[in-house]
Amino acid sequence: MDAQYEITVIIPTFNEEANIADIIEAVNSTLSANNIRGGILVVDDESRDKTIEIVQNLTLKYNNLKIIVRHEDHGLSQSVIEGFKQANSDIFIVIDADFSHPPMLIPLFYGEIKKGADVVIGSRYIHGGKIQQWPLKRRVLSLGATGLGRILFPEITDPVSGFFALRKEVISGVQLHPRGYKILMEVLGKGQWKSIVEIPFTFTDRHNGESKLTFCIISDYAKQILSLAEYSLTSRNNQIWNEWKKMAKFGFVGFSGVLVNVGFLYLFTEYLGLYYITASVVAIEIAILNNFFLNDYWTFDLKDEVNSFTQNRLKRFFSFQCVSIIGLIINIGILYTLTDFFGIYYLVSNLIGILIVFFWNYLVNRHTTWKLKTYSNYSASKSMFVDTDSKQGMFVDIDSKQGMFVDIDSKQGMFVDTDSKQGMFADIDFNENDKFNK
Ligand code: GDD
Ligand code: MN
């Protein structure tokens, strides 16, 4: 049987009486303005305020609205997973109730999934994305969390976002073990996905009510990272496992580079009679070449295509060369500091240096030289979403956070400003060709 909806908007709630009616209204008007047959599923954890009552009353008005009240094992992630289970559609999107995530972007998420993305993430950290009104402490914590997440998912800038959409297939048959707030990490770590799109958005902190983020959630996050890492090693059929494989190959290549380096140093000094420093410089360069080609052909699967700025091999080589030379300097710096200032035996200092530089080389190259493209970023800050059947569209300028709904036949539109949440109806006189080049 066909799914009832094209998309289900999952809204987890806990004490959201101040926001819930408005968010449902906003989601519904975005869906209908874009002719998307969507359902709204509120998943509540026994709110102690009027949230449940408000939603139950609204179900009389909206027949695409449903509420689930969970009586045990409360938590944001658990609620979202319950939403996945109960949703009657092949596409899901998760959105906060407190307007931190602009509902007007829902059609863009939906559009990207329709175009083929498996997961679409609302990102606060790619170009065009922002966070408003967060205290320094919260920013630092969040950057720490995303930084850790990026080790597991180098292509994703905001793996802990709470605003994301996905296809049902990504998680079907996968046992999600929910913990804390970072349900997206769990989906990315265990789910079956290939293509990811990130859409920048401005995260606006809630105006009404309080954040439920506590210290517990932070330690839960650390535990989640560890358990995902462990899962990836035992289950193997996932993206994190692929990442470990690359790291291991990179290490192996690095090791081969050491052998190449020592071999040529010996050859040049003993057989060609070069001064050992000159010989060493040449040997280092040969090792860099050796590592570059092995990594380029073997470690990184270029079937995945690299990022546009390093699409050309020469550029990749230049990038690798720079990272390697900086790595070398760091290595010598560590060797010198540990040996001279801390009195550590020089061979031990050197080993420590090599280990640190290995991570430096891997992480930096992975994020520059071999940044892969399959997970495409949503580069345009302006975008138009049009439904060709209904001839309705939405124009969004992500930088100014302004949008406009347009109806092509009647040439009428509505401007929306997501900051002030105000809108205005307008008559538009566009000519056929430059319709959306506004
Ligand atoms: N069902 C349920 N159960 N919902 C909850 C719970 C819970 O235990 N705790 C929070 N929620 C709901 C809130 O009602 C809101 O709709 C949404 O989940 C986010 O909660 P907030 O308390 O507003 O979270 P935040 O603003 O601190 O955190 C946001 O940013 C994080 C990234 O830094 C959220 O978007 C998180 O999902 C996101 O990971
Ligand atoms: Mn919030």
Tab-separated table of C-alpha atoms and ligand atoms in Angstrom:
chain	number	residue	atom	x	y	z
A	1	MET	CA	0.000	0.000	0.000
A	2	ASP	CA	1.130	3.484	-0.762
A	3	ALA	CA	2.211	5.643	2.104
A	4	GLN	CA	-0.363	8.144	3.188
A	5	TYR	CA	1.975	11.149	3.057
A	6	GLU	CA	4.917	12.265	0.949
A	7	ILE	CA	6.707	13.404	4.074
A	8	THR	CA	6.151	13.283	7.817
A	9	VAL	CA	7.233	16.262	9.869
A	10	ILE	CA	8.237	14.915	13.261
A	11	ILE	CA	8.090	17.447	16.085
A	12	PRO	CA	9.373	16.184	19.440
A	13	THR	CA	7.934	18.187	22.308
A	14	PHE	CA	8.345	18.596	25.990
A	15	ASN	CA	6.536	21.527	27.603
A	16	GLU	CA	6.078	23.563	24.454
A	17	GLU	CA	2.706	25.164	25.116
A	18	ALA	CA	4.085	28.563	24.113
A	19	ASN	CA	5.219	27.404	20.671
A	20	ILE	CA	3.369	24.317	19.577
A	21	ALA	CA	0.296	25.906	18.006
A	22	ASP	CA	2.413	28.383	16.044
A	23	ILE	CA	4.854	25.792	14.769
A	24	ILE	CA	2.069	23.472	13.604
A	25	GLU	CA	0.452	26.377	11.824
A	26	ALA	CA	3.759	27.410	10.207
A	27	VAL	CA	4.568	23.877	9.085
A	28	ASN	CA	1.138	23.405	7.619
A	29	SER	CA	1.178	26.634	5.669
A	30	THR	CA	4.614	25.849	4.243
A	31	LEU	CA	3.458	22.397	3.228
A	32	SER	CA	0.319	23.601	1.529
A	33	ALA	CA	1.981	26.614	-0.102
A	34	ASN	CA	4.315	24.133	-1.755
A	35	ASN	CA	1.713	21.500	-2.441
A	36	ILE	CA	3.405	18.877	-0.374
A	37	ARG	CA	1.178	16.177	1.020
A	38	GLY	CA	2.669	16.043	4.466
A	39	GLY	CA	1.672	14.747	7.858
A	40	ILE	CA	2.664	16.267	11.170
A	41	LEU	CA	3.532	13.941	13.996
A	42	VAL	CA	4.027	15.458	17.429
A	43	VAL	CA	5.874	13.121	19.774
A	44	ASP	CA	5.412	14.256	23.327
A	45	ASP	CA	6.976	12.987	26.536
A	46	GLU	CA	4.102	13.720	28.918
A	47	SER	CA	4.512	17.470	28.947
A	48	ARG	CA	3.325	18.942	32.205
A	49	ASP	CA	1.927	22.060	30.599
A	50	LYS	CA	-0.881	22.383	28.055
A	51	THR	CA	1.062	21.075	25.040
A	52	ILE	CA	-0.868	17.811	24.708
A	53	GLU	CA	-4.233	19.455	25.132
A	54	ILE	CA	-3.407	22.135	22.550
A	55	VAL	CA	-2.323	19.568	19.983
A	56	GLN	CA	-5.337	17.357	20.624
A	57	ASN	CA	-7.593	20.326	19.973
A	58	LEU	CA	-5.714	21.157	16.786
A	59	THR	CA	-6.198	17.632	15.464
A	60	LEU	CA	-9.852	18.613	15.040
A	61	LYS	CA	-8.785	21.412	12.746
A	62	TYR	CA	-5.988	19.629	10.860
A	63	ASN	CA	-6.613	16.075	9.764
A	64	ASN	CA	-2.950	15.559	8.889
A	65	LEU	CA	-1.950	16.152	12.519
A	66	LYS	CA	-1.348	13.380	15.006
A	67	ILE	CA	0.109	13.226	18.489
A	68	ILE	CA	1.814	10.361	20.267
A	69	VAL	CA	2.283	10.663	24.003
A	70	ARG	CA	5.040	8.452	25.331
A	71	HIS	CA	4.727	7.217	28.880
A	72	GLU	CA	8.083	5.631	29.464
A	73	ASP	CA	11.757	5.950	28.626
A	74	HIS	CA	11.521	9.666	28.035
A	75	GLY	CA	14.069	11.456	25.908
A	76	LEU	CA	14.455	13.438	22.731
A	77	SER	CA	16.167	10.738	20.676
A	78	GLN	CA	13.762	8.045	21.805
A	79	SER	CA	10.889	10.284	20.802
A	80	VAL	CA	12.300	10.919	17.357
A	81	ILE	CA	12.806	7.200	16.812
A	82	GLU	CA	9.228	6.539	17.891
A	83	GLY	CA	8.246	9.142	15.309
A	84	PHE	CA	10.184	7.263	12.614
A	85	LYS	CA	8.335	4.080	13.539
A	86	GLN	CA	4.881	5.573	13.487
A	87	ALA	CA	5.245	7.849	10.480
A	88	ASN	CA	3.198	6.926	7.471
A	89	SER	CA	5.541	8.080	4.695
A	90	ASP	CA	8.843	7.183	3.066
A	91	ILE	CA	10.475	10.490	3.949
A	92	PHE	CA	10.848	12.036	7.400
A	93	ILE	CA	11.949	15.418	8.617
A	94	VAL	CA	12.656	16.296	12.237
A	95	ILE	CA	12.188	19.836	13.468
A	96	ASP	CA	12.246	21.495	16.909
A	97	ALA	CA	9.060	22.993	18.253
A	98	ASP	CA	10.677	26.238	19.368
A	99	PHE	CA	11.305	27.865	15.962
A	100	SER	CA	15.069	27.294	16.211
A	101	HIS	CA	14.675	25.604	12.852
A	102	PRO	CA	12.867	27.687	10.219
A	103	PRO	CA	9.891	25.625	8.996
A	104	MET	CA	9.895	27.486	5.677
A	105	LEU	CA	12.961	25.469	4.699
A	106	ILE	CA	11.068	22.171	4.822
A	107	PRO	CA	10.330	22.252	1.057
A	108	LEU	CA	14.059	22.618	0.330
A	109	PHE	CA	14.844	19.537	2.395
A	110	TYR	CA	12.069	17.645	0.719
A	111	GLY	CA	13.252	18.822	-2.699
A	112	GLU	CA	16.808	17.594	-2.080
A	113	ILE	CA	15.567	14.163	-1.038
A	114	LYS	CA	13.407	14.025	-4.135
A	115	LYS	CA	16.502	14.861	-6.181
A	116	GLY	CA	18.288	11.878	-4.694
A	117	ALA	CA	19.877	12.742	-1.369
A	118	ASP	CA	19.532	10.085	1.321
A	119	VAL	CA	19.912	12.487	4.202
A	120	VAL	CA	19.535	16.263	4.232
A	121	ILE	CA	20.987	18.171	7.161
A	122	GLY	CA	20.220	21.698	8.240
A	123	SER	CA	23.680	22.983	9.005
A	124	ARG	CA	24.639	25.834	11.283
A	125	TYR	CA	28.251	25.661	10.239
A	126	ILE	CA	28.511	25.745	6.474
A	127	HIS	CA	28.563	28.971	4.544
A	128	GLY	CA	25.275	30.731	4.980
A	129	GLY	CA	24.539	29.015	8.286
A	130	LYS	CA	24.618	30.835	11.595
A	131	ILE	CA	23.711	30.672	15.224
A	132	GLN	CA	21.963	33.517	16.911
A	133	GLN	CA	21.817	34.380	20.577
A	134	TRP	CA	23.864	31.596	21.981
A	135	PRO	CA	26.021	32.243	25.039
A	136	LEU	CA	29.753	31.608	24.620
A	137	LYS	CA	29.634	28.464	26.762
A	138	ARG	CA	26.992	26.880	24.559
A	139	ARG	CA	28.949	27.813	21.420
A	140	VAL	CA	32.152	26.261	22.736
A	141	LEU	CA	30.354	23.067	23.753
A	142	SER	CA	28.673	22.856	20.399
A	143	LEU	CA	31.899	23.375	18.486
A	144	GLY	CA	33.551	20.689	20.609
A	145	ALA	CA	30.692	18.317	19.861
A	146	THR	CA	30.703	18.969	16.132
A	147	GLY	CA	34.508	18.748	16.044
A	148	LEU	CA	34.392	15.267	17.578
A	149	GLY	CA	31.609	14.313	15.222
A	150	ARG	CA	33.635	15.421	12.233
A	151	ILE	CA	36.354	12.899	13.026
A	152	LEU	CA	33.780	10.188	12.399
A	153	PHE	CA	32.135	11.994	9.473
A	154	PRO	CA	34.726	14.216	7.785
A	155	GLU	CA	32.393	15.344	5.033
A	156	ILE	CA	29.673	16.564	7.309
A	157	THR	CA	29.986	19.935	8.970
A	158	ASP	CA	27.053	19.624	11.350
A	159	PRO	CA	26.576	15.966	12.289
A	160	VAL	CA	24.722	16.851	15.495
A	161	SER	CA	22.090	19.083	14.017
A	162	GLY	CA	18.560	18.508	15.237
A	163	PHE	CA	17.100	19.631	11.901
A	164	PHE	CA	17.314	16.904	9.272
A	165	ALA	CA	15.397	14.849	6.768
A	166	LEU	CA	15.961	11.312	5.576
A	167	ARG	CA	14.562	8.489	3.547
A	168	LYS	CA	12.998	5.664	5.461
A	169	GLU	CA	15.336	3.117	3.781
A	170	VAL	CA	18.322	4.714	5.487
A	171	ILE	CA	17.256	3.316	8.836
A	172	SER	CA	15.060	0.392	7.935
A	173	GLY	CA	16.362	-2.767	9.514
A	174	VAL	CA	18.807	-0.805	11.650
A	175	GLN	CA	18.714	-1.055	15.415
A	176	LEU	CA	19.053	2.528	16.619
A	177	HIS	CA	20.186	2.841	20.195
A	178	PRO	CA	19.002	6.251	21.223
A	179	ARG	CA	20.836	8.316	23.761
A	180	GLY	CA	20.790	12.011	24.541
A	181	TYR	CA	20.199	14.671	21.960
A	182	LYS	CA	22.294	13.519	19.045
A	183	ILE	CA	19.936	11.303	17.182
A	184	LEU	CA	21.394	12.389	13.841
A	185	MET	CA	24.802	10.929	14.772
A	186	GLU	CA	23.122	7.619	15.425
A	187	VAL	CA	21.357	7.743	12.067
A	188	LEU	CA	24.588	8.607	10.256
A	189	GLY	CA	26.631	6.047	12.166
A	190	LYS	CA	24.329	3.089	11.718
A	191	GLY	CA	22.174	3.985	8.751
A	192	GLN	CA	22.716	3.034	5.140
A	193	TRP	CA	23.354	6.193	3.178
A	194	LYS	CA	25.492	7.453	0.355
A	195	SER	CA	24.603	10.991	-0.481
A	196	ILE	CA	24.202	13.828	1.958
A	197	VAL	CA	23.228	17.403	1.363
A	198	GLU	CA	23.707	20.128	3.921
A	199	ILE	CA	21.507	23.185	3.798
A	200	PRO	CA	22.686	26.222	5.715
A	201	PHE	CA	20.259	27.835	8.100
A	202	THR	CA	20.314	30.251	10.975
A	203	PHE	CA	19.665	28.644	14.316
A	204	THR	CA	17.627	31.056	16.404
A	205	ASP	CA	17.540	30.348	20.085
A	206	ARG	CA	14.107	29.894	21.566
A	207	HIS	CA	12.157	32.969	22.576
A	208	ASN	CA	9.718	30.988	24.686
A	209	GLY	CA	10.508	28.391	27.313
A	210	GLU	CA	13.856	26.855	28.210
A	211	SER	CA	16.469	24.667	26.583
A	212	LYS	CA	16.598	21.203	28.068
A	213	LEU	CA	20.295	20.769	27.371
A	214	THR	CA	22.063	19.738	30.547
A	215	PHE	CA	25.471	18.442	31.537
A	216	CYS	CA	24.230	14.866	31.429
A	217	ILE	CA	23.567	15.294	27.759
A	218	ILE	CA	27.180	16.225	27.175
A	219	SER	CA	28.541	13.130	28.890
A	220	ASP	CA	25.930	11.076	27.071
A	221	TYR	CA	27.371	12.456	23.859
A	222	ALA	CA	30.851	11.226	24.719
A	223	LYS	CA	29.412	7.787	25.463
A	224	GLN	CA	27.501	7.844	22.206
A	225	ILE	CA	30.650	8.585	20.202
A	226	LEU	CA	32.410	5.667	21.870
A	227	SER	CA	29.544	3.291	21.308
A	228	LEU	CA	29.252	4.322	17.666
A	229	ALA	CA	32.960	3.776	17.210
A	230	GLU	CA	32.580	0.342	18.756
A	231	TYR	CA	29.524	-0.449	16.668
A	232	SER	CA	31.359	0.521	13.511
A	233	LEU	CA	34.098	-1.989	14.300
A	234	THR	CA	31.752	-4.865	14.984
A	235	SER	CA	29.110	-4.255	12.335
A	236	ARG	CA	31.468	-2.960	9.625
A	237	ASN	CA	28.805	-2.216	7.086
A	238	ASN	CA	28.667	1.517	7.680
A	239	GLN	CA	30.298	4.836	6.875
A	240	ILE	CA	32.382	5.037	10.037
A	241	TRP	CA	33.953	1.685	9.242
A	242	ASN	CA	34.859	3.030	5.802
A	243	GLU	CA	36.512	5.928	7.532
A	244	TRP	CA	38.615	3.654	9.774
A	245	LYS	CA	39.657	1.741	6.677
A	246	LYS	CA	40.908	4.908	5.052
A	247	MET	CA	42.765	5.862	8.193
A	248	ALA	CA	44.420	2.461	8.385
A	249	LYS	CA	45.460	2.586	4.732
A	250	PHE	CA	46.809	6.084	5.248
A	251	GLY	CA	48.862	4.804	8.170
A	252	PHE	CA	50.132	1.913	6.128
A	253	VAL	CA	51.157	4.260	3.327
A	254	GLY	CA	52.887	6.503	5.877
A	255	PHE	CA	54.847	3.495	7.067
A	256	SER	CA	55.881	2.642	3.522
A	257	GLY	CA	57.047	6.267	3.200
A	258	VAL	CA	59.389	5.805	6.136
A	259	LEU	CA	60.976	2.777	4.441
A	260	VAL	CA	61.307	4.690	1.172
A	261	ASN	CA	62.843	7.607	3.009
A	262	VAL	CA	65.423	5.518	4.879
A	263	GLY	CA	66.220	3.494	1.753
A	264	PHE	CA	66.936	6.496	-0.423
A	265	LEU	CA	68.822	8.338	2.298
A	266	TYR	CA	71.124	5.337	2.585
A	267	LEU	CA	71.431	4.931	-1.178
A	268	PHE	CA	72.237	8.570	-1.852
A	269	THR	CA	74.783	8.942	0.939
A	270	GLU	CA	76.515	5.583	0.572
A	271	TYR	CA	76.432	5.092	-3.196
A	272	LEU	CA	76.115	8.573	-4.678
A	273	GLY	CA	78.274	10.239	-2.051
A	274	LEU	CA	75.770	13.030	-1.360
A	275	TYR	CA	76.100	15.100	1.807
A	276	TYR	CA	73.633	13.438	4.202
A	277	ILE	CA	71.490	16.575	4.696
A	278	THR	CA	71.124	17.044	0.931
A	279	ALA	CA	70.419	13.336	0.584
A	280	SER	CA	67.796	13.566	3.306
A	281	VAL	CA	65.953	16.437	1.615
A	282	VAL	CA	65.764	14.468	-1.639
A	283	ALA	CA	64.759	11.298	0.194
A	284	ILE	CA	61.999	13.152	2.033
A	285	GLU	CA	60.627	14.463	-1.223
A	286	ILE	CA	60.647	10.999	-2.772
A	287	ALA	CA	58.788	9.675	0.258
A	288	ILE	CA	56.203	12.450	-0.088
A	289	LEU	CA	55.717	11.496	-3.752
A	290	ASN	CA	55.435	7.843	-2.809
A	291	ASN	CA	52.810	8.615	-0.179
A	292	PHE	CA	50.895	10.944	-2.430
A	293	PHE	CA	50.488	8.459	-5.244
A	294	LEU	CA	49.643	5.537	-3.001
A	295	ASN	CA	47.040	7.591	-1.134
A	296	ASP	CA	45.635	9.042	-4.294
A	297	TYR	CA	45.240	5.668	-6.004
A	298	TRP	CA	44.596	3.393	-3.095
A	299	THR	CA	43.611	5.004	0.214
A	300	PHE	CA	41.001	7.358	-1.125
A	301	ASP	CA	38.467	5.915	-3.426
A	302	LEU	CA	38.311	8.525	-6.146
A	303	LYS	CA	35.222	6.919	-7.556
A	304	ASP	CA	33.655	9.053	-4.857
A	305	GLU	CA	35.054	12.145	-6.570
A	306	VAL	CA	36.974	14.711	-4.645
A	307	ASN	CA	35.832	18.148	-3.714
A	308	SER	CA	35.745	20.650	-6.539
A	309	PHE	CA	38.712	22.672	-5.398
A	310	THR	CA	40.989	19.652	-5.383
A	311	GLN	CA	39.478	17.968	-8.385
A	312	ASN	CA	42.696	18.284	-10.257
A	313	ARG	CA	45.550	15.970	-9.306
A	314	LEU	CA	48.174	18.695	-9.396
A	315	LYS	CA	46.202	20.714	-6.880
A	316	ARG	CA	45.840	17.658	-4.693
A	317	PHE	CA	49.561	17.127	-4.868
A	318	PHE	CA	50.261	20.736	-3.949
A	319	SER	CA	47.898	20.492	-1.018
A	320	PHE	CA	49.445	17.209	0.171
A	321	GLN	CA	52.938	18.646	-0.190
A	322	CYS	CA	52.106	21.664	1.976
A	323	VAL	CA	50.444	19.581	4.677
A	324	SER	CA	53.419	17.168	4.685
A	325	ILE	CA	55.980	19.926	5.051
A	326	ILE	CA	54.093	21.531	7.915
A	327	GLY	CA	53.800	18.043	9.411
A	328	LEU	CA	57.546	17.616	9.140
A	329	ILE	CA	58.138	20.898	10.940
A	330	ILE	CA	55.703	19.881	13.689
A	331	ASN	CA	57.499	16.543	13.983
A	332	ILE	CA	60.887	18.172	14.408
A	333	GLY	CA	59.415	20.731	16.822
A	334	ILE	CA	57.954	17.989	19.028
A	335	LEU	CA	61.167	15.960	18.874
A	336	TYR	CA	63.206	18.977	19.929
A	337	THR	CA	60.846	20.214	22.645
A	338	LEU	CA	60.289	16.829	24.297
A	339	THR	CA	63.965	15.923	24.178
A	340	ASP	CA	65.535	19.255	25.135
A	341	PHE	CA	62.967	20.658	27.515
A	342	PHE	CA	61.420	17.559	29.016
A	343	GLY	CA	64.480	15.303	28.951
A	344	ILE	CA	62.624	12.500	27.179
A	345	TYR	CA	64.783	9.960	25.344
A	346	TYR	CA	65.010	11.205	21.743
A	347	LEU	CA	63.711	8.011	20.101
A	348	VAL	CA	60.653	8.130	22.334
A	349	SER	CA	60.133	11.852	21.579
A	350	ASN	CA	60.337	11.002	17.916
A	351	LEU	CA	57.704	8.262	18.212
A	352	ILE	CA	55.360	10.662	19.996
A	353	GLY	CA	56.011	13.202	17.242
A	354	ILE	CA	55.240	10.663	14.508
A	355	LEU	CA	51.980	9.678	16.189
A	356	ILE	CA	50.804	13.279	16.521
A	357	VAL	CA	51.836	14.128	12.981
A	358	PHE	CA	50.029	11.058	11.689
A	359	PHE	CA	46.752	12.458	13.020
A	360	TRP	CA	47.634	15.900	11.771
A	361	ASN	CA	48.377	14.613	8.294
A	362	TYR	CA	45.366	12.391	8.145
A	363	LEU	CA	42.793	14.834	9.455
A	364	VAL	CA	44.055	17.841	7.519
A	365	ASN	CA	44.446	15.985	4.238
A	366	ARG	CA	41.105	14.315	4.695
A	367	HIS	CA	39.467	17.721	5.087
A	368	THR	CA	41.371	19.371	2.253
A	369	THR	CA	43.277	17.253	-0.250
A	370	TRP	CA	40.846	14.372	-0.283
A	371	LYS	CA	37.634	15.960	0.779
A	372	LEU	CA	35.055	13.943	-1.085
A	373	LYS	CA	32.216	15.326	-3.073
A	374	THR	CA	29.489	12.723	-2.878
A	375	TYR	CA	28.240	14.497	0.176
A	376	SER	CA	27.497	17.694	-1.615
A	377	ASN	CA	27.074	20.912	0.276
A	378	TYR	CA	24.210	23.086	-0.584
A	379	SER	CA	26.260	25.788	-2.169
A	380	ALA	CA	23.705	28.215	-3.446
A	381	SER	CA	22.531	30.591	-0.805
A	382	LYS	CA	19.605	31.451	-2.999
A	383	SER	CA	17.274	28.825	-4.102
A	384	MET	CA	14.014	28.310	-5.796
A	385	PHE	CA	11.782	25.391	-5.148
A	386	VAL	CA	9.022	24.934	-7.693
A	387	ASP	CA	6.385	22.374	-8.036
A	388	THR	CA	5.772	22.095	-11.759
A	389	ASP	CA	2.326	20.562	-11.401
A	390	SER	CA	0.838	23.270	-9.268
A	391	LYS	CA	3.195	25.925	-10.622
A	392	GLN	CA	3.874	27.091	-7.135
A	393	GLY	CA	7.246	27.956	-5.882
A	394	MET	CA	9.243	29.327	-3.042
A	395	PHE	CA	12.196	31.631	-3.396
A	396	VAL	CA	14.617	31.684	-0.524
A	397	ASP	CA	17.601	33.828	0.174
A	398	ILE	CA	19.465	32.090	2.902
A	399	ASP	CA	21.785	34.998	3.721
A	400	SER	CA	19.053	37.499	4.366
A	401	LYS	CA	16.716	34.774	5.612
A	402	GLN	CA	13.972	36.040	3.409
A	403	GLY	CA	11.712	33.969	1.338
A	404	MET	CA	8.873	34.381	-1.031
A	405	PHE	CA	6.105	32.024	-2.009
A	406	VAL	CA	4.982	32.473	-5.568
A	407	ASP	CA	2.121	31.254	-7.588
A	408	ILE	CA	3.111	31.410	-11.201
A	409	ASP	CA	-0.343	31.551	-12.745
A	410	SER	CA	-1.839	34.266	-10.646
A	411	LYS	CA	1.521	36.000	-10.308
A	412	GLN	CA	0.903	36.436	-6.639
A	413	GLY	CA	3.370	35.873	-3.930
A	414	MET	CA	4.054	36.233	-0.281
A	415	PHE	CA	7.275	37.602	1.128
A	416	VAL	CA	8.369	36.105	4.381
A	417	ASP	CA	10.979	37.315	6.769
A	418	THR	CA	12.056	34.500	9.029
A	419	ASP	CA	13.564	36.807	11.669
A	420	SER	CA	10.457	38.756	12.375
A	421	LYS	CA	8.253	35.911	11.149
A	422	GLN	CA	6.321	38.445	9.183
A	423	GLY	CA	4.973	38.107	5.745
A	424	MET	CA	3.414	40.266	3.088
A	425	PHE	CA	1.278	39.453	0.078
A	426	ALA	CA	2.450	40.933	-3.166
A	427	ASP	CA	1.536	41.128	-6.778
A	428	ILE	CA	4.529	40.305	-8.873
A	429	ASP	CA	5.061	41.398	-12.377
A	430	PHE	CA	7.770	39.138	-13.620
A	431	ASN	CA	8.472	38.235	-17.145
A	432	GLU	CA	8.710	34.613	-18.104
A	433	ASN	CA	12.480	34.551	-18.429
A	434	ASP	CA	13.706	36.210	-15.323
A	435	LYS	CA	11.044	34.858	-13.041
A	436	PHE	CA	13.331	33.622	-10.398
A	437	ASN	CA	16.465	35.614	-10.994
A	438	LYS	CA	15.305	38.223	-8.625
B	1	GDD	N1	9.605	14.239	23.265
B	1	GDD	C1	10.603	14.947	23.797
B	1	GDD	N2	11.252	14.440	24.890
B	1	GDD	N3	10.953	16.129	23.264
B	1	GDD	C2	11.948	16.824	23.845
B	1	GDD	C3	12.662	16.371	24.965
B	1	GDD	C4	12.273	15.100	25.513
B	1	GDD	O1	12.828	14.623	26.497
B	1	GDD	N4	13.596	17.290	25.283
B	1	GDD	C5	13.472	18.284	24.383
B	1	GDD	N5	12.474	18.015	23.530
B	1	GDD	C6	12.028	18.798	22.382
B	1	GDD	C7	11.761	20.235	22.691
B	1	GDD	O2	10.443	20.443	23.078
B	1	GDD	C8	12.091	20.900	21.358
B	1	GDD	O3	11.034	20.811	20.462
B	1	GDD	C9	13.239	20.048	20.824
B	1	GDD	O4	13.098	18.793	21.439
B	1	GDD	C10	14.618	20.646	21.131
B	1	GDD	O5	14.748	20.852	22.514
B	1	GDD	P1	15.487	22.136	23.101
B	1	GDD	O6	15.514	22.001	24.564
B	1	GDD	O7	14.921	23.394	22.521
B	1	GDD	O8	16.927	21.885	22.522
B	1	GDD	P2	18.113	22.885	22.261
B	1	GDD	O9	17.629	24.114	21.561
B	1	GDD	O10	18.858	23.055	23.510
B	1	GDD	O11	18.987	21.959	21.268
B	1	GDD	C11	18.873	22.025	19.873
B	1	GDD	O12	20.141	22.085	19.295
B	1	GDD	C12	20.888	20.880	19.338
B	1	GDD	C13	22.183	21.094	18.632
B	1	GDD	O13	23.021	21.924	19.318
B	1	GDD	C14	18.079	20.856	19.310
B	1	GDD	O14	17.803	21.145	17.951
B	1	GDD	C15	18.798	19.561	19.330
B	1	GDD	O15	18.045	18.583	18.601
B	1	GDD	C16	20.145	19.748	18.679
B	1	GDD	O16	20.874	18.554	18.776
B	2	MN	MN	15.793	24.867	21.231
